[in-house]
Amino acid sequence: MDQSEVTLLYRVRKTVLQMLKDRSYIVSDKKLNQTLDEFKASYNGSRDSLNLLVERRAQHDAEGNVIVSDEAQRLIVFFPDQDKLNMQALKQIALKMIEINCFNSVVVIKGATQISRRELDELKPCEIECFLQQELLVNITEHELVPKHEVLSDQAKHELLKKYRVRDSQLPKIQVEDPIARYYGVKRGQVMKIVRASETAGRYVTYRLAY
């Protein structure tokens, strides 16, 4: 394989690993800190070998009850070899997800693929997020102008609305297709907390509702 292609895959995979960690999935420091030389030595030329299953610990409420199931805490990343993906290929991915009881996935696509939101909705209960590998060459959250973002839990969202006595529809909005929202895997109805540096207040916190 062309060495430039290997380098590209290394950069894309690194961004994916950082993205997973930022979504609170368990990613080892060894994977995150892997060097390009180490990646070249271990990569066997098959994109499928980069597929990765991750999980995060189940979330509990104050009484210790599970509020997010173990199944919802697992996600699999696919690196299909096809240049472009069609619905038939995505249906095959959905079948693989069902086989391993994992209903969340990120699919890293080599070339431009026109898949609509409506078509992806047809694959439910499987939630499939598609990213072009070119979108993942750099981690957009590391840009100096991008403030810190955090996705609130349902409980934190409830407490926020109660504290300020507002409905979620009254919050400023952010589109789920916004690059930052996509990076964090935000779903419609979730709220993002955004912390910006402020010369006067130290930091300035705002909230946005995904729609």
PDB file of N, CA and C in Angstrom, residues 97-176:
ATOM      1  N   MET A  97     -23.982  -5.249  13.079  1.00  0.00           N
ATOM      2  CA  MET A  97     -24.219  -4.609  14.368  1.00  0.00           C
ATOM      3  C   MET A  97     -25.226  -5.409  15.195  1.00  0.00           C
ATOM      4  N   ILE A  98     -26.286  -5.842  14.544  1.00  0.00           N
ATOM      5  CA  ILE A  98     -27.313  -6.619  15.242  1.00  0.00           C
ATOM      6  C   ILE A  98     -26.744  -7.939  15.741  1.00  0.00           C
ATOM      7  N   GLU A  99     -25.875  -8.549  14.930  1.00  0.00           N
ATOM      8  CA  GLU A  99     -25.264  -9.829  15.312  1.00  0.00           C
ATOM      9  C   GLU A  99     -24.478  -9.730  16.611  1.00  0.00           C
ATOM     10  N   ILE A 100     -23.822  -8.588  16.829  1.00  0.00           N
ATOM     11  CA  ILE A 100     -22.998  -8.434  18.038  1.00  0.00           C
ATOM     12  C   ILE A 100     -23.701  -7.600  19.106  1.00  0.00           C
ATOM     13  N   ASN A 101     -25.002  -7.328  18.879  1.00  0.00           N
ATOM     14  CA  ASN A 101     -25.806  -6.618  19.867  1.00  0.00           C
ATOM     15  C   ASN A 101     -25.230  -5.226  20.165  1.00  0.00           C
ATOM     16  N   CYS A 102     -24.840  -4.538  19.103  1.00  0.00           N
ATOM     17  CA  CYS A 102     -24.283  -3.185  19.221  1.00  0.00           C
ATOM     18  C   CYS A 102     -25.054  -2.299  18.248  1.00  0.00           C
ATOM     19  N   PHE A 103     -25.706  -1.279  18.758  1.00  0.00           N
ATOM     20  CA  PHE A 103     -26.637  -0.514  17.924  1.00  0.00           C
ATOM     21  C   PHE A 103     -26.179   0.914  17.630  1.00  0.00           C
ATOM     22  N   ASN A 104     -24.902   1.185  17.884  1.00  0.00           N
ATOM     23  CA  ASN A 104     -24.325   2.494  17.552  1.00  0.00           C
ATOM     24  C   ASN A 104     -23.039   2.277  16.763  1.00  0.00           C
ATOM     25  N   SER A 105     -22.868   3.037  15.693  1.00  0.00           N
ATOM     26  CA  SER A 105     -21.639   2.861  14.921  1.00  0.00           C
ATOM     27  C   SER A 105     -21.211   4.155  14.246  1.00  0.00           C
ATOM     28  N   VAL A 106     -19.915   4.222  13.985  1.00  0.00           N
ATOM     29  CA  VAL A 106     -19.320   5.274  13.162  1.00  0.00           C
ATOM     30  C   VAL A 106     -18.704   4.573  11.962  1.00  0.00           C
ATOM     31  N   VAL A 107     -19.035   5.044  10.766  1.00  0.00           N
ATOM     32  CA  VAL A 107     -18.511   4.453   9.536  1.00  0.00           C
ATOM     33  C   VAL A 107     -17.624   5.473   8.841  1.00  0.00           C
ATOM     34  N   VAL A 108     -16.365   5.107   8.630  1.00  0.00           N
ATOM     35  CA  VAL A 108     -15.399   6.001   7.994  1.00  0.00           C
ATOM     36  C   VAL A 108     -15.313   5.625   6.512  1.00  0.00           C
ATOM     37  N   ILE A 109     -15.754   6.541   5.657  1.00  0.00           N
ATOM     38  CA  ILE A 109     -15.912   6.250   4.233  1.00  0.00           C
ATOM     39  C   ILE A 109     -14.763   6.860   3.430  1.00  0.00           C
ATOM     40  N   LYS A 110     -14.269   6.103   2.466  1.00  0.00           N
ATOM     41  CA  LYS A 110     -13.125   6.554   1.658  1.00  0.00           C
ATOM     42  C   LYS A 110     -13.492   7.694   0.723  1.00  0.00           C
ATOM     43  N   GLY A 111     -14.631   7.560   0.035  1.00  0.00           N
ATOM     44  CA  GLY A 111     -15.006   8.557  -0.967  1.00  0.00           C
ATOM     45  C   GLY A 111     -16.391   9.118  -0.727  1.00  0.00           C
ATOM     46  N   ALA A 112     -16.761  10.108  -1.548  1.00  0.00           N
ATOM     47  CA  ALA A 112     -18.057  10.777  -1.395  1.00  0.00           C
ATOM     48  C   ALA A 112     -19.197   9.772  -1.517  1.00  0.00           C
ATOM     49  N   THR A 113     -20.128   9.865  -0.598  1.00  0.00           N
ATOM     50  CA  THR A 113     -21.278   8.965  -0.579  1.00  0.00           C
ATOM     51  C   THR A 113     -22.525   9.777  -0.242  1.00  0.00           C
ATOM     52  N   GLN A 114     -23.536   9.644  -1.079  1.00  0.00           N
ATOM     53  CA  GLN A 114     -24.777  10.388  -0.866  1.00  0.00           C
ATOM     54  C   GLN A 114     -25.797   9.487  -0.159  1.00  0.00           C
ATOM     55  N   ILE A 115     -25.833   9.582   1.149  1.00  0.00           N
ATOM     56  CA  ILE A 115     -26.808   8.839   1.942  1.00  0.00           C
ATOM     57  C   ILE A 115     -27.607   9.862   2.745  1.00  0.00           C
ATOM     58  N   SER A 116     -28.919   9.845   2.593  1.00  0.00           N
ATOM     59  CA  SER A 116     -29.748  10.842   3.273  1.00  0.00           C
ATOM     60  C   SER A 116     -30.051  10.423   4.704  1.00  0.00           C
ATOM     61  N   ARG A 117     -30.474  11.391   5.506  1.00  0.00           N
ATOM     62  CA  ARG A 117     -30.884  11.119   6.885  1.00  0.00           C
ATOM     63  C   ARG A 117     -32.061  10.161   6.898  1.00  0.00           C
ATOM     64  N   ARG A 118     -32.980  10.311   5.951  1.00  0.00           N
ATOM     65  CA  ARG A 118     -34.148   9.429   5.881  1.00  0.00           C
ATOM     66  C   ARG A 118     -33.725   7.986   5.634  1.00  0.00           C
ATOM     67  N   GLU A 119     -32.743   7.792   4.766  1.00  0.00           N
ATOM     68  CA  GLU A 119     -32.267   6.428   4.484  1.00  0.00           C
ATOM     69  C   GLU A 119     -31.607   5.812   5.719  1.00  0.00           C
ATOM     70  N   LEU A 120     -30.831   6.633   6.463  1.00  0.00           N
ATOM     71  CA  LEU A 120     -30.199   6.122   7.676  1.00  0.00           C
ATOM     72  C   LEU A 120     -31.256   5.768   8.725  1.00  0.00           C
ATOM     73  N   ASP A 121     -32.344   6.535   8.754  1.00  0.00           N
ATOM     74  CA  ASP A 121     -33.424   6.250   9.706  1.00  0.00           C
ATOM     75  C   ASP A 121     -34.083   4.906   9.414  1.00  0.00           C
ATOM     76  N   GLU A 122     -34.026   4.466   8.155  1.00  0.00           N
ATOM     77  CA  GLU A 122     -34.600   3.175   7.782  1.00  0.00           C
ATOM     78  C   GLU A 122     -33.833   2.005   8.409  1.00  0.00           C
ATOM     79  N   LEU A 123     -32.613   2.267   8.885  1.00  0.00           N
ATOM     80  CA  LEU A 123     -31.770   1.211   9.452  1.00  0.00           C
ATOM     81  C   LEU A 123     -31.958   1.068  10.966  1.00  0.00           C
ATOM     82  N   LYS A 124     -32.824   1.869  11.562  1.00  0.00           N
ATOM     83  CA  LYS A 124     -33.075   1.762  12.993  1.00  0.00           C
ATOM     84  C   LYS A 124     -33.587   0.369  13.321  1.00  0.00           C
ATOM     85  N   PRO A 125     -33.236  -0.200  14.487  1.00  0.00           N
ATOM     86  CA  PRO A 125     -32.688   0.474  15.673  1.00  0.00           C
ATOM     87  C   PRO A 125     -31.192   0.777  15.605  1.00  0.00           C
ATOM     88  N   CYS A 126     -30.549   0.460  14.488  1.00  0.00           N
ATOM     89  CA  CYS A 126     -29.115   0.761  14.370  1.00  0.00           C
ATOM     90  C   CYS A 126     -28.912   2.246  14.066  1.00  0.00           C
ATOM     91  N   GLU A 127     -28.080   2.884  14.862  1.00  0.00           N
ATOM     92  CA  GLU A 127     -27.725   4.281  14.655  1.00  0.00           C
ATOM     93  C   GLU A 127     -26.352   4.313  13.978  1.00  0.00           C
ATOM     94  N   ILE A 128     -26.333   4.737  12.715  1.00  0.00           N
ATOM     95  CA  ILE A 128     -25.093   4.747  11.937  1.00  0.00           C
ATOM     96  C   ILE A 128     -24.715   6.175  11.587  1.00  0.00           C
ATOM     97  N   GLU A 129     -23.513   6.583  12.002  1.00  0.00           N
ATOM     98  CA  GLU A 129     -22.986   7.910  11.672  1.00  0.00           C
ATOM     99  C   GLU A 129     -21.917   7.735  10.592  1.00  0.00           C
ATOM    100  N   CYS A 130     -22.060   8.477   9.511  1.00  0.00           N
ATOM    101  CA  CYS A 130     -21.104   8.368   8.414  1.00  0.00           C
ATOM    102  C   CYS A 130     -20.188   9.598   8.362  1.00  0.00           C
ATOM    103  N   PHE A 131     -18.893   9.340   8.296  1.00  0.00           N
ATOM    104  CA  PHE A 131     -17.901  10.405   8.153  1.00  0.00           C
ATOM    105  C   PHE A 131     -17.024  10.094   6.947  1.00  0.00           C
ATOM    106  N   LEU A 132     -16.773  11.097   6.116  1.00  0.00           N
ATOM    107  CA  LEU A 132     -15.754  10.943   5.088  1.00  0.00           C
ATOM    108  C   LEU A 132     -14.393  10.997   5.769  1.00  0.00           C
ATOM    109  N   GLN A 133     -13.461  10.146   5.320  1.00  0.00           N
ATOM    110  CA  GLN A 133     -12.168  10.132   5.993  1.00  0.00           C
ATOM    111  C   GLN A 133     -11.467  11.493   5.889  1.00  0.00           C
ATOM    112  N   GLN A 134     -11.755  12.237   4.822  1.00  0.00           N
ATOM    113  CA  GLN A 134     -11.155  13.572   4.686  1.00  0.00           C
ATOM    114  C   GLN A 134     -11.606  14.508   5.811  1.00  0.00           C
ATOM    115  N   GLU A 135     -12.804  14.248   6.365  1.00  0.00           N
ATOM    116  CA  GLU A 135     -13.304  15.084   7.457  1.00  0.00           C
ATOM    117  C   GLU A 135     -12.551  14.825   8.754  1.00  0.00           C
ATOM    118  N   LEU A 136     -11.855  13.701   8.817  1.00  0.00           N
ATOM    119  CA  LEU A 136     -11.221  13.271  10.065  1.00  0.00           C
ATOM    120  C   LEU A 136      -9.702  13.372  10.027  1.00  0.00           C
ATOM    121  N   LEU A 137      -9.175  14.049   9.018  1.00  0.00           N
ATOM    122  CA  LEU A 137      -7.720  14.200   8.933  1.00  0.00           C
ATOM    123  C   LEU A 137      -7.178  15.042  10.082  1.00  0.00           C
ATOM    124  N   VAL A 138      -7.999  15.975  10.558  1.00  0.00           N
ATOM    125  CA  VAL A 138      -7.613  16.792  11.710  1.00  0.00           C
ATOM    126  C   VAL A 138      -8.751  16.790  12.707  1.00  0.00           C
ATOM    127  N   ASN A 139      -8.410  16.990  13.962  1.00  0.00           N
ATOM    128  CA  ASN A 139      -9.406  17.075  15.023  1.00  0.00           C
ATOM    129  C   ASN A 139      -9.857  18.532  15.123  1.00  0.00           C
ATOM    130  N   ILE A 140     -11.087  18.807  14.683  1.00  0.00           N
ATOM    131  CA  ILE A 140     -11.558  20.190  14.629  1.00  0.00           C
ATOM    132  C   ILE A 140     -11.677  20.817  16.015  1.00  0.00           C
ATOM    133  N   THR A 141     -11.818  20.003  17.051  1.00  0.00           N
ATOM    134  CA  THR A 141     -11.965  20.561  18.399  1.00  0.00           C
ATOM    135  C   THR A 141     -10.647  21.094  18.945  1.00  0.00           C
ATOM    136  N   GLU A 142      -9.533  20.764  18.285  1.00  0.00           N
ATOM    137  CA  GLU A 142      -8.233  21.230  18.763  1.00  0.00           C
ATOM    138  C   GLU A 142      -7.864  22.598  18.203  1.00  0.00           C
ATOM    139  N   HIS A 143      -8.694  23.123  17.315  1.00  0.00           N
ATOM    140  CA  HIS A 143      -8.423  24.458  16.776  1.00  0.00           C
ATOM    141  C   HIS A 143      -8.545  25.483  17.891  1.00  0.00           C
ATOM    142  N   GLU A 144      -7.653  26.451  17.909  1.00  0.00           N
ATOM    143  CA  GLU A 144      -7.598  27.424  19.005  1.00  0.00           C
ATOM    144  C   GLU A 144      -8.860  28.270  19.132  1.00  0.00           C
ATOM    145  N   LEU A 145      -9.629  28.390  18.050  1.00  0.00           N
ATOM    146  CA  LEU A 145     -10.842  29.201  18.091  1.00  0.00           C
ATOM    147  C   LEU A 145     -12.090  28.417  18.491  1.00  0.00           C
ATOM    148  N   VAL A 146     -11.943  27.110  18.649  1.00  0.00           N
ATOM    149  CA  VAL A 146     -13.092  26.286  19.027  1.00  0.00           C
ATOM    150  C   VAL A 146     -13.152  26.166  20.549  1.00  0.00           C
ATOM    151  N   PRO A 147     -14.247  26.645  21.175  1.00  0.00           N
ATOM    152  CA  PRO A 147     -14.346  26.567  22.637  1.00  0.00           C
ATOM    153  C   PRO A 147     -14.622  25.139  23.101  1.00  0.00           C
ATOM    154  N   LYS A 148     -14.542  24.930  24.391  1.00  0.00           N
ATOM    155  CA  LYS A 148     -14.804  23.613  24.971  1.00  0.00           C
ATOM    156  C   LYS A 148     -16.301  23.307  24.890  1.00  0.00           C
ATOM    157  N   HIS A 149     -16.627  22.110  24.395  1.00  0.00           N
ATOM    158  CA  HIS A 149     -18.008  21.662  24.298  1.00  0.00           C
ATOM    159  C   HIS A 149     -18.218  20.426  25.170  1.00  0.00           C
ATOM    160  N   GLU A 150     -19.436  20.285  25.664  1.00  0.00           N
ATOM    161  CA  GLU A 150     -19.787  19.114  26.463  1.00  0.00           C
ATOM    162  C   GLU A 150     -21.267  18.805  26.231  1.00  0.00           C
ATOM    163  N   VAL A 151     -21.597  17.525  26.045  1.00  0.00           N
ATOM    164  CA  VAL A 151     -22.992  17.119  25.869  1.00  0.00           C
ATOM    165  C   VAL A 151     -23.577  16.804  27.242  1.00  0.00           C
ATOM    166  N   LEU A 152     -24.659  17.475  27.599  1.00  0.00           N
ATOM    167  CA  LEU A 152     -25.268  17.244  28.899  1.00  0.00           C
ATOM    168  C   LEU A 152     -26.033  15.921  28.917  1.00  0.00           C
ATOM    169  N   SER A 153     -26.002  15.256  30.050  1.00  0.00           N
ATOM    170  CA  SER A 153     -26.840  14.067  30.246  1.00  0.00           C
ATOM    171  C   SER A 153     -28.290  14.523  30.345  1.00  0.00           C
ATOM    172  N   ASP A 154     -29.223  13.588  30.220  1.00  0.00           N
ATOM    173  CA  ASP A 154     -30.640  13.948  30.331  1.00  0.00           C
ATOM    174  C   ASP A 154     -30.932  14.566  31.698  1.00  0.00           C
ATOM    175  N   GLN A 155     -30.293  14.024  32.735  1.00  0.00           N
ATOM    176  CA  GLN A 155     -30.499  14.543  34.084  1.00  0.00           C
ATOM    177  C   GLN A 155     -29.957  15.968  34.213  1.00  0.00           C
ATOM    178  N   ALA A 156     -28.760  16.209  33.660  1.00  0.00           N
ATOM    179  CA  ALA A 156     -28.172  17.552  33.710  1.00  0.00           C
ATOM    180  C   ALA A 156     -29.017  18.545  32.917  1.00  0.00           C
ATOM    181  N   LYS A 157     -29.566  18.100  31.797  1.00  0.00           N
ATOM    182  CA  LYS A 157     -30.455  18.958  30.999  1.00  0.00           C
ATOM    183  C   LYS A 157     -31.686  19.333  31.815  1.00  0.00           C
ATOM    184  N   HIS A 158     -32.288  18.345  32.481  1.00  0.00           N
ATOM    185  CA  HIS A 158     -33.477  18.597  33.309  1.00  0.00           C
ATOM    186  C   HIS A 158     -33.168  19.619  34.402  1.00  0.00           C
ATOM    187  N   GLU A 159     -32.018  19.454  35.054  1.00  0.00           N
ATOM    188  CA  GLU A 159     -31.641  20.372  36.132  1.00  0.00           C
ATOM    189  C   GLU A 159     -31.375  21.775  35.598  1.00  0.00           C
ATOM    190  N   LEU A 160     -30.794  21.870  34.398  1.00  0.00           N
ATOM    191  CA  LEU A 160     -30.540  23.174  33.778  1.00  0.00           C
ATOM    192  C   LEU A 160     -31.851  23.906  33.511  1.00  0.00           C
ATOM    193  N   LEU A 161     -32.809  23.214  32.883  1.00  0.00           N
ATOM    194  CA  LEU A 161     -34.089  23.839  32.554  1.00  0.00           C
ATOM    195  C   LEU A 161     -34.842  24.246  33.815  1.00  0.00           C
ATOM    196  N   LYS A 162     -34.739  23.411  34.847  1.00  0.00           N
ATOM    197  CA  LYS A 162     -35.405  23.718  36.119  1.00  0.00           C
ATOM    198  C   LYS A 162     -34.765  24.939  36.778  1.00  0.00           C
ATOM    199  N   LYS A 163     -33.445  25.011  36.736  1.00  0.00           N
ATOM    200  CA  LYS A 163     -32.721  26.114  37.367  1.00  0.00           C
ATOM    201  C   LYS A 163     -33.087  27.459  36.746  1.00  0.00           C
ATOM    202  N   TYR A 164     -33.154  27.497  35.405  1.00  0.00           N
ATOM    203  CA  TYR A 164     -33.412  28.766  34.729  1.00  0.00           C
ATOM    204  C   TYR A 164     -34.888  28.958  34.362  1.00  0.00           C
ATOM    205  N   ARG A 165     -35.706  27.942  34.706  1.00  0.00           N
ATOM    206  CA  ARG A 165     -37.151  28.024  34.475  1.00  0.00           C
ATOM    207  C   ARG A 165     -37.479  28.337  33.018  1.00  0.00           C
ATOM    208  N   VAL A 166     -36.894  27.548  32.138  1.00  0.00           N
ATOM    209  CA  VAL A 166     -37.134  27.701  30.705  1.00  0.00           C
ATOM    210  C   VAL A 166     -37.471  26.344  30.095  1.00  0.00           C
ATOM    211  N   ARG A 167     -38.078  26.391  28.934  1.00  0.00           N
ATOM    212  CA  ARG A 167     -38.286  25.176  28.152  1.00  0.00           C
ATOM    213  C   ARG A 167     -37.093  24.994  27.227  1.00  0.00           C
ATOM    214  N   ASP A 168     -36.828  23.757  26.825  1.00  0.00           N
ATOM    215  CA  ASP A 168     -35.664  23.551  25.965  1.00  0.00           C
ATOM    216  C   ASP A 168     -35.799  24.302  24.648  1.00  0.00           C
ATOM    217  N   SER A 169     -37.028  24.502  24.181  1.00  0.00           N
ATOM    218  CA  SER A 169     -37.249  25.218  22.920  1.00  0.00           C
ATOM    219  C   SER A 169     -36.830  26.688  23.005  1.00  0.00           C
ATOM    220  N   GLN A 170     -36.631  27.194  24.229  1.00  0.00           N
ATOM    221  CA  GLN A 170     -36.228  28.584  24.410  1.00  0.00           C
ATOM    222  C   GLN A 170     -34.701  28.760  24.378  1.00  0.00           C
ATOM    223  N   LEU A 171     -33.978  27.651  24.355  1.00  0.00           N
ATOM    224  CA  LEU A 171     -32.520  27.729  24.313  1.00  0.00           C
ATOM    225  C   LEU A 171     -32.041  28.067  22.901  1.00  0.00           C
ATOM    226  N   PRO A 172     -30.871  28.699  22.766  1.00  0.00           N
ATOM    227  CA  PRO A 172     -30.262  28.864  21.438  1.00  0.00           C
ATOM    228  C   PRO A 172     -30.081  27.489  20.796  1.00  0.00           C
ATOM    229  N   LYS A 173     -29.992  27.464  19.494  1.00  0.00           N
ATOM    230  CA  LYS A 173     -29.994  26.190  18.768  1.00  0.00           C
ATOM    231  C   LYS A 173     -28.626  25.877  18.145  1.00  0.00           C
ATOM    232  N   ILE A 174     -28.412  24.579  17.919  1.00  0.00           N
ATOM    233  CA  ILE A 174     -27.280  24.109  17.125  1.00  0.00           C
ATOM    234  C   ILE A 174     -27.779  22.938  16.282  1.00  0.00           C
ATOM    235  N   GLN A 175     -27.460  22.933  15.000  1.00  0.00           N
ATOM    236  CA  GLN A 175     -27.912  21.861  14.112  1.00  0.00           C
ATOM    237  C   GLN A 175     -27.132  20.572  14.394  1.00  0.00           C
ATOM    238  N   VAL A 176     -27.815  19.443  14.302  1.00  0.00           N
ATOM    239  CA  VAL A 176     -27.131  18.163  14.516  1.00  0.00           C
ATOM    240  C   VAL A 176     -26.098  17.918  13.427  1.00  0.00           C
TER     241      VAL A 176
END
